[in-house]
């Protein structure tokens, strides 16, 4: 079985429509996939009854949360899509994203960049708006060379478009996932630029909140990081998840299902299902 438990579609900041993504995953030999769009389950509504023979669909999401003043992501897996509490929570997450987009646009305007809200909104289409849509707008309007530069100059940590977030706490987000019968997974701990001790505190608080797994592998990551995260998962008695965090074809992201393998000494999250 080849698992990919983290990837994105046009319902958030991915390039492929949900059905296209499933077809590509099947081509890549993935046998179980979780679509985990940012703060939305819209991909599952778009898929409807669509099912692709040969691939199991695990209902997932990537939720934005705040911990000690910075954004962290919590993936939810095996969710009951019809859960009222979760659906309500996603209404507030959408409002937070729209509000944040307005603030980002205002801050860009202060830097002399006009019409960013309209531009990013048009690029997001029906998808959940996020910083990548602003990055695409900045590229299209010639302000930066590429999306990387957009994040380095305008959107990344400490830059004007990095809004001190109005996201809910890790405990709140984890509770939403549990209410929907899901498994809460601390996403890509290697992305947070935290010291090991700080990461340990985050993991402790996550466990206390009812989190039971973490991504030991996320996309293409260095073997030394995989080892460190496997040790952290073992120390905190967290199950291990794995995902490509695929957003679009091309060199910027791992291909679906092509993230490195989980180390043999961790307990895969799917063993608990
Ligand atoms: P948001 O959820 O709106 O805060 O945006 C976060 C998303 O931005 C991530 O899921 C990535 O898709 C993208 N992202 C974050 N940092 C970078 C970067 N340095 N270069 C390109 N994309 C990035
Ligand atoms: Mn993304
Ligand atoms: Mn993420
Ligand atoms: Mn992601």
mmCIF file of C-alpha atoms and ligand atoms in Angstrom:
data_model
loop_
_atom_site.group_PDB
_atom_site.id
_atom_site.type_symbol
_atom_site.label_atom_id
_atom_site.label_comp_id
_atom_site.label_asym_id
_atom_site.label_seq_id
_atom_site.Cartn_x
_atom_site.Cartn_y
_atom_site.Cartn_z
ATOM 1 C CA UNK A 1 0.000 0.000 0.000
ATOM 2 C CA UNK A 2 1.279 3.451 -0.948
ATOM 3 C CA UNK A 3 -0.165 6.230 1.232
ATOM 4 C CA UNK A 4 -0.283 9.956 0.523
ATOM 5 C CA UNK A 5 -2.132 11.671 3.351
ATOM 6 C CA UNK A 6 -1.527 15.338 2.493
ATOM 7 C CA UNK A 7 -2.159 17.157 -0.804
ATOM 8 C CA UNK A 8 -4.085 20.078 -2.281
ATOM 9 C CA UNK A 9 -6.567 20.827 -5.075
ATOM 10 C CA UNK A 10 -8.136 23.909 -6.679
ATOM 11 C CA UNK A 11 -10.465 24.001 -3.656
ATOM 12 C CA UNK A 12 -7.542 25.750 -1.912
ATOM 13 C CA UNK A 13 -4.086 26.504 -3.334
ATOM 14 C CA UNK A 14 -3.516 23.463 -5.537
ATOM 15 C CA UNK A 15 -3.476 23.477 -9.331
ATOM 16 C CA UNK A 16 -5.491 20.336 -10.106
ATOM 17 C CA UNK A 17 -9.220 19.832 -9.741
ATOM 18 C CA UNK A 18 -10.138 17.056 -7.283
ATOM 19 C CA UNK A 19 -10.924 14.454 -9.979
ATOM 20 C CA UNK A 20 -7.704 15.316 -11.860
ATOM 21 C CA UNK A 21 -5.745 14.896 -8.662
ATOM 22 C CA UNK A 22 -7.213 11.442 -8.004
ATOM 23 C CA UNK A 23 -6.430 10.359 -11.565
ATOM 24 C CA UNK A 24 -2.841 11.552 -11.184
ATOM 25 C CA UNK A 25 -2.498 9.794 -7.817
ATOM 26 C CA UNK A 26 -3.735 6.563 -9.354
ATOM 27 C CA UNK A 27 -1.152 6.947 -12.145
ATOM 28 C CA UNK A 28 1.529 7.451 -9.517
ATOM 29 C CA UNK A 29 0.598 4.181 -7.829
ATOM 30 C CA UNK A 30 -0.967 5.732 -4.715
ATOM 31 C CA UNK A 31 -3.416 3.312 -3.103
ATOM 32 C CA UNK A 32 -4.797 5.534 -0.324
ATOM 33 C CA UNK A 33 -5.005 9.315 -0.561
ATOM 34 C CA UNK A 34 -6.236 12.115 1.702
ATOM 35 C CA UNK A 35 -7.018 15.416 0.012
ATOM 36 C CA UNK A 36 -6.194 17.986 2.683
ATOM 37 C CA UNK A 37 -7.114 21.410 1.363
ATOM 38 C CA UNK A 38 -6.559 24.446 3.567
ATOM 39 C CA UNK A 39 -9.595 24.981 5.818
ATOM 40 C CA UNK A 40 -12.113 23.498 3.379
ATOM 41 C CA UNK A 41 -13.795 20.195 2.533
ATOM 42 C CA UNK A 42 -15.052 21.565 -0.785
ATOM 43 C CA UNK A 43 -13.049 19.040 -2.834
ATOM 44 C CA UNK A 44 -15.161 16.234 -1.391
ATOM 45 C CA UNK A 45 -18.369 18.042 -2.349
ATOM 46 C CA UNK A 46 -16.991 18.480 -5.878
ATOM 47 C CA UNK A 47 -16.140 14.797 -6.086
ATOM 48 C CA UNK A 48 -19.623 13.790 -5.000
ATOM 49 C CA UNK A 49 -19.998 10.078 -5.563
ATOM 50 C CA UNK A 50 -17.015 10.013 -7.882
ATOM 51 C CA UNK A 51 -14.788 7.178 -6.922
ATOM 52 C CA UNK A 52 -11.747 5.935 -8.661
ATOM 53 C CA UNK A 53 -11.314 2.201 -8.732
ATOM 54 C CA UNK A 54 -8.033 1.222 -7.186
ATOM 55 C CA UNK A 55 -7.651 4.202 -4.877
ATOM 56 C CA UNK A 56 -9.060 4.599 -1.375
ATOM 57 C CA UNK A 57 -10.101 8.097 -0.362
ATOM 58 C CA UNK A 58 -9.458 9.160 3.241
ATOM 59 C CA UNK A 59 -11.444 12.308 4.079
ATOM 60 C CA UNK A 60 -9.005 14.956 5.241
ATOM 61 C CA UNK A 61 -8.321 18.653 5.760
ATOM 62 C CA UNK A 62 -5.421 20.951 6.688
ATOM 63 C CA UNK A 63 -6.554 23.424 9.350
ATOM 64 C CA UNK A 64 -4.801 26.669 10.230
ATOM 65 C CA UNK A 65 -4.115 27.249 13.921
ATOM 66 C CA UNK A 66 -2.088 29.599 16.107
ATOM 67 C CA UNK A 67 0.510 28.506 18.609
ATOM 68 C CA UNK A 68 2.597 30.978 20.565
ATOM 69 C CA UNK A 69 1.885 33.742 18.075
ATOM 70 C CA UNK A 70 2.721 31.823 14.930
ATOM 71 C CA UNK A 71 0.738 29.794 12.419
ATOM 72 C CA UNK A 72 0.875 26.026 12.571
ATOM 73 C CA UNK A 73 -1.081 23.499 10.537
ATOM 74 C CA UNK A 74 -3.077 20.576 11.890
ATOM 75 C CA UNK A 75 -4.214 17.889 9.451
ATOM 76 C CA UNK A 76 -7.421 16.023 10.193
ATOM 77 C CA UNK A 77 -7.844 12.530 8.721
ATOM 78 C CA UNK A 78 -10.787 10.125 8.536
ATOM 79 C CA UNK A 79 -13.331 12.864 9.121
ATOM 80 C CA UNK A 80 -17.092 12.539 9.138
ATOM 81 C CA UNK A 81 -17.849 15.099 6.425
ATOM 82 C CA UNK A 82 -21.386 15.789 7.622
ATOM 83 C CA UNK A 83 -20.323 16.740 11.156
ATOM 84 C CA UNK A 84 -22.209 19.962 12.043
ATOM 85 C CA UNK A 85 -19.565 21.217 14.460
ATOM 86 C CA UNK A 86 -16.832 20.938 11.855
ATOM 87 C CA UNK A 87 -18.994 22.528 9.153
ATOM 88 C CA UNK A 88 -19.682 25.479 11.477
ATOM 89 C CA UNK A 89 -15.999 25.779 12.281
ATOM 90 C CA UNK A 90 -15.167 25.933 8.586
ATOM 91 C CA UNK A 91 -17.532 28.870 8.143
ATOM 92 C CA UNK A 92 -15.467 30.809 10.688
ATOM 93 C CA UNK A 93 -12.193 29.678 9.114
ATOM 94 C CA UNK A 94 -13.407 31.022 5.763
ATOM 95 C CA UNK A 95 -14.339 34.347 7.372
ATOM 96 C CA UNK A 96 -10.894 34.512 8.970
ATOM 97 C CA UNK A 97 -9.265 33.905 5.580
ATOM 98 C CA UNK A 98 -11.336 36.628 3.906
ATOM 99 C CA UNK A 99 -10.539 39.085 6.698
ATOM 100 C CA UNK A 100 -6.870 38.200 6.544
ATOM 101 C CA UNK A 101 -6.851 38.679 2.759
ATOM 102 C CA UNK A 102 -8.183 42.217 3.254
ATOM 103 C CA UNK A 103 -5.417 42.959 5.758
ATOM 104 C CA UNK A 104 -2.749 41.525 3.439
ATOM 105 C CA UNK A 105 -4.047 43.712 0.596
ATOM 106 C CA UNK A 106 -4.013 46.830 2.804
ATOM 107 C CA UNK A 107 -0.446 46.153 3.843
ATOM 108 C CA UNK A 108 0.612 45.602 0.235
ATOM 109 C CA UNK A 109 -1.117 48.874 -0.692
ATOM 110 C CA UNK A 110 1.076 50.581 1.920
ATOM 111 C CA UNK A 111 4.015 49.207 -0.066
ATOM 112 C CA UNK A 112 2.617 50.779 -3.240
ATOM 113 C CA UNK A 113 1.008 47.597 -4.588
ATOM 114 C CA UNK A 114 -2.581 48.293 -5.551
ATOM 115 C CA UNK A 115 -5.571 46.066 -6.287
ATOM 116 C CA UNK A 116 -4.052 42.990 -4.654
ATOM 117 C CA UNK A 117 -7.345 41.857 -3.105
ATOM 118 C CA UNK A 118 -9.131 41.899 -6.459
ATOM 119 C CA UNK A 119 -6.161 40.227 -8.154
ATOM 120 C CA UNK A 120 -5.700 37.464 -5.605
ATOM 121 C CA UNK A 121 -9.441 36.846 -5.373
ATOM 122 C CA UNK A 122 -9.687 36.399 -9.138
ATOM 123 C CA UNK A 123 -6.803 33.913 -9.070
ATOM 124 C CA UNK A 124 -8.315 31.972 -6.154
ATOM 125 C CA UNK A 125 -11.593 31.635 -8.080
ATOM 126 C CA UNK A 126 -13.923 29.503 -5.976
ATOM 127 C CA UNK A 127 -11.007 28.192 -3.937
ATOM 128 C CA UNK A 128 -10.178 29.150 -0.367
ATOM 129 C CA UNK A 129 -8.007 32.276 -0.667
ATOM 130 C CA UNK A 130 -4.479 32.159 0.724
ATOM 131 C CA UNK A 131 -1.053 33.716 0.462
ATOM 132 C CA UNK A 132 -0.141 31.658 -2.654
ATOM 133 C CA UNK A 133 -2.864 33.526 -4.568
ATOM 134 C CA UNK A 134 -1.266 36.820 -3.545
ATOM 135 C CA UNK A 135 2.091 35.403 -4.622
ATOM 136 C CA UNK A 136 0.683 34.584 -8.068
ATOM 137 C CA UNK A 137 -0.802 38.087 -8.297
ATOM 138 C CA UNK A 138 2.571 39.657 -7.435
ATOM 139 C CA UNK A 139 4.241 37.584 -10.168
ATOM 140 C CA UNK A 140 1.527 38.388 -12.741
ATOM 141 C CA UNK A 141 1.749 42.101 -12.005
ATOM 142 C CA UNK A 142 5.519 42.069 -12.435
ATOM 143 C CA UNK A 143 6.375 43.012 -8.823
ATOM 144 C CA UNK A 144 8.467 39.900 -8.314
ATOM 145 C CA UNK A 145 10.219 37.304 -10.476
ATOM 146 C CA UNK A 146 8.560 34.223 -9.019
ATOM 147 C CA UNK A 147 6.464 32.991 -6.104
ATOM 148 C CA UNK A 148 9.519 32.258 -3.987
ATOM 149 C CA UNK A 149 10.531 35.887 -4.284
ATOM 150 C CA UNK A 150 6.971 36.949 -3.441
ATOM 151 C CA UNK A 151 7.207 35.013 -0.170
ATOM 152 C CA UNK A 152 10.731 36.280 0.551
ATOM 153 C CA UNK A 153 9.827 39.916 0.003
ATOM 154 C CA UNK A 154 6.178 40.258 0.895
ATOM 155 C CA UNK A 155 4.406 37.198 2.279
ATOM 156 C CA UNK A 156 6.805 35.034 4.298
ATOM 157 C CA UNK A 157 7.477 35.033 8.022
ATOM 158 C CA UNK A 158 8.022 38.564 9.332
ATOM 159 C CA UNK A 159 7.029 40.234 6.047
ATOM 160 C CA UNK A 160 4.039 42.589 5.594
ATOM 161 C CA UNK A 161 1.752 39.856 4.243
ATOM 162 C CA UNK A 162 2.461 37.600 7.225
ATOM 163 C CA UNK A 163 -0.510 38.714 9.306
ATOM 164 C CA UNK A 164 -0.321 37.973 13.022
ATOM 165 C CA UNK A 165 -3.017 35.470 12.669
ATOM 166 C CA UNK A 166 -6.541 35.323 13.895
ATOM 167 C CA UNK A 167 -6.468 31.525 13.754
ATOM 168 C CA UNK A 168 -7.891 29.506 16.644
ATOM 169 C CA UNK A 169 -5.693 27.670 19.135
ATOM 170 C CA UNK A 170 -4.209 24.231 18.523
ATOM 171 C CA UNK A 171 -6.535 22.875 21.229
ATOM 172 C CA UNK A 172 -9.630 24.292 19.499
ATOM 173 C CA UNK A 173 -8.674 22.980 16.068
ATOM 174 C CA UNK A 174 -7.803 19.560 17.465
ATOM 175 C CA UNK A 175 -11.186 19.437 19.212
ATOM 176 C CA UNK A 176 -12.967 20.137 15.895
ATOM 177 C CA UNK A 177 -11.214 17.172 14.298
ATOM 178 C CA UNK A 178 -12.030 14.875 17.192
ATOM 179 C CA UNK A 179 -15.654 15.981 17.176
ATOM 180 C CA UNK A 180 -15.809 14.859 13.533
ATOM 181 C CA UNK A 181 -14.405 11.462 14.543
ATOM 182 C CA UNK A 182 -11.049 12.207 12.930
ATOM 183 C CA UNK A 183 -7.388 11.729 13.732
ATOM 184 C CA UNK A 184 -5.509 14.986 14.429
ATOM 185 C CA UNK A 185 -2.040 15.101 12.864
ATOM 186 C CA UNK A 186 0.583 17.780 13.535
ATOM 187 C CA UNK A 187 1.546 18.803 9.982
ATOM 188 C CA UNK A 188 5.123 19.213 8.701
ATOM 189 C CA UNK A 189 6.874 20.025 12.000
ATOM 190 C CA UNK A 190 10.062 20.693 10.044
ATOM 191 C CA UNK A 191 8.542 23.827 8.489
ATOM 192 C CA UNK A 192 8.140 25.806 11.668
ATOM 193 C CA UNK A 193 11.696 26.992 12.215
ATOM 194 C CA UNK A 194 11.483 26.061 15.878
ATOM 195 C CA UNK A 195 14.243 24.837 18.150
ATOM 196 C CA UNK A 196 13.994 21.170 19.119
ATOM 197 C CA UNK A 197 12.892 22.079 22.629
ATOM 198 C CA UNK A 198 10.152 24.371 21.349
ATOM 199 C CA UNK A 199 8.962 21.681 18.960
ATOM 200 C CA UNK A 200 8.851 19.327 21.947
ATOM 201 C CA UNK A 201 6.621 21.755 23.859
ATOM 202 C CA UNK A 202 4.325 22.088 20.838
ATOM 203 C CA UNK A 203 4.101 18.291 20.562
ATOM 204 C CA UNK A 204 3.309 18.003 24.305
ATOM 205 C CA UNK A 205 0.516 20.570 24.068
ATOM 206 C CA UNK A 206 -0.812 18.900 20.925
ATOM 207 C CA UNK A 207 -0.955 15.529 22.707
ATOM 208 C CA UNK A 208 -2.637 17.143 25.691
ATOM 209 C CA UNK A 209 -5.263 18.575 23.314
ATOM 210 C CA UNK A 210 -6.018 15.097 21.947
ATOM 211 C CA UNK A 211 -3.656 15.010 18.962
ATOM 212 C CA UNK A 212 -2.476 11.478 18.196
ATOM 213 C CA UNK A 213 -0.186 11.681 15.146
ATOM 214 C CA UNK A 214 2.409 13.814 13.402
ATOM 215 C CA UNK A 215 3.851 13.958 9.922
ATOM 216 C CA UNK A 216 7.185 12.241 10.160
ATOM 217 C CA UNK A 217 7.544 12.634 6.401
ATOM 218 C CA UNK A 218 6.333 15.667 4.450
ATOM 219 C CA UNK A 219 7.305 16.000 0.821
ATOM 220 C CA UNK A 220 10.957 15.800 -0.119
ATOM 221 C CA UNK A 221 12.784 16.174 3.154
ATOM 222 C CA UNK A 222 16.345 15.466 4.221
ATOM 223 C CA UNK A 223 16.904 12.024 5.804
ATOM 224 C CA UNK A 224 18.357 13.732 8.885
ATOM 225 C CA UNK A 225 15.050 15.574 9.415
ATOM 226 C CA UNK A 226 13.043 12.369 8.937
ATOM 227 C CA UNK A 227 15.201 10.717 11.621
ATOM 228 C CA UNK A 228 14.720 13.627 14.000
ATOM 229 C CA UNK A 229 10.944 13.631 13.512
ATOM 230 C CA UNK A 230 10.711 9.848 13.883
ATOM 231 C CA UNK A 231 12.516 10.176 17.229
ATOM 232 C CA UNK A 232 10.199 12.996 18.283
ATOM 233 C CA UNK A 233 7.128 10.924 17.341
ATOM 234 C CA UNK A 234 8.440 7.978 19.365
ATOM 235 C CA UNK A 235 9.299 10.169 22.362
ATOM 236 C CA UNK A 236 5.844 11.738 22.390
ATOM 237 C CA UNK A 237 4.045 8.458 21.572
ATOM 238 C CA UNK A 238 2.592 9.945 18.396
ATOM 239 C CA UNK A 239 1.607 7.840 15.386
ATOM 240 C CA UNK A 240 3.404 8.670 12.142
ATOM 241 C CA UNK A 241 1.783 10.111 9.022
ATOM 242 C CA UNK A 242 3.231 10.740 5.589
ATOM 243 C CA UNK A 243 2.232 12.988 2.704
ATOM 244 C CA UNK A 244 3.629 14.691 -0.364
ATOM 245 C CA UNK A 245 2.004 18.105 0.338
ATOM 246 C CA UNK A 246 1.605 18.119 -3.451
ATOM 247 C CA UNK A 247 0.250 21.413 -4.804
ATOM 248 C CA UNK A 248 1.013 21.182 -8.534
ATOM 249 C CA UNK A 249 3.136 19.235 -10.997
ATOM 250 C CA UNK A 250 6.678 20.506 -11.380
ATOM 251 C CA UNK A 251 9.872 20.826 -9.407
ATOM 252 C CA UNK A 252 8.561 23.002 -6.550
ATOM 253 C CA UNK A 253 6.649 20.188 -4.817
ATOM 254 C CA UNK A 254 6.972 16.457 -4.308
ATOM 255 C CA UNK A 255 4.980 14.355 -6.779
ATOM 256 C CA UNK A 256 1.951 12.533 -5.339
ATOM 257 C CA UNK A 257 3.046 9.490 -3.369
ATOM 258 C CA UNK A 258 6.732 10.155 -4.051
ATOM 259 C CA UNK A 259 7.657 11.477 -0.620
ATOM 260 C CA UNK A 260 10.297 9.388 1.121
ATOM 261 C CA UNK A 261 9.229 6.288 3.023
ATOM 262 C CA UNK A 262 8.416 6.239 6.729
ATOM 263 C CA UNK A 263 11.224 4.820 8.880
ATOM 264 C CA UNK A 264 10.617 1.252 10.054
ATOM 265 C CA UNK A 265 10.611 2.121 13.750
ATOM 266 C CA UNK A 266 7.536 4.385 13.814
ATOM 267 C CA UNK A 267 3.876 3.319 14.031
ATOM 268 C CA UNK A 268 1.983 4.344 10.880
ATOM 269 C CA UNK A 269 -1.211 6.247 11.587
ATOM 270 C CA UNK A 270 -3.251 3.893 9.365
ATOM 271 C CA UNK A 271 -2.508 0.976 11.710
ATOM 272 C CA UNK A 272 -4.955 2.634 14.130
ATOM 273 C CA UNK A 273 -7.840 2.710 11.628
HETATM 274 P P1 LIG B 1 -1.695 30.359 3.871
HETATM 275 O O1 LIG B 1 -2.368 29.081 4.225
HETATM 276 O O2 LIG B 1 -2.571 31.278 3.103
HETATM 277 O O3 LIG B 1 -1.058 31.022 5.055
HETATM 278 O O4 LIG B 1 -0.519 29.994 2.868
HETATM 279 C C1 LIG B 1 0.331 28.923 3.183
HETATM 280 C C2 LIG B 1 0.711 28.235 1.897
HETATM 281 O O5 LIG B 1 1.623 29.058 1.194
HETATM 282 C C3 LIG B 1 1.437 26.925 2.066
HETATM 283 O O6 LIG B 1 0.529 25.870 2.188
HETATM 284 C C4 LIG B 1 2.187 26.825 0.766
HETATM 285 O O7 LIG B 1 1.326 26.338 -0.237
HETATM 286 C C5 LIG B 1 2.517 28.257 0.449
HETATM 287 N N1 LIG B 1 3.885 28.681 0.839
HETATM 288 C C6 LIG B 1 4.344 28.940 2.067
HETATM 289 N N2 LIG B 1 5.626 29.354 2.039
HETATM 290 C C7 LIG B 1 5.990 29.358 0.735
HETATM 291 C C8 LIG B 1 7.183 29.705 0.020
HETATM 292 N N3 LIG B 1 8.277 30.129 0.655
HETATM 293 N N4 LIG B 1 7.175 29.583 -1.321
HETATM 294 C C9 LIG B 1 6.064 29.154 -1.979
HETATM 295 N N5 LIG B 1 4.924 28.820 -1.375
HETATM 296 C C10 LIG B 1 4.867 28.915 -0.033
HETATM 297 MN MN1 LIG B 2 -0.645 25.348 0.487
HETATM 298 MN MN1 LIG B 3 0.851 23.385 5.586
HETATM 299 MN MN1 LIG B 4 -0.371 21.455 2.819
#
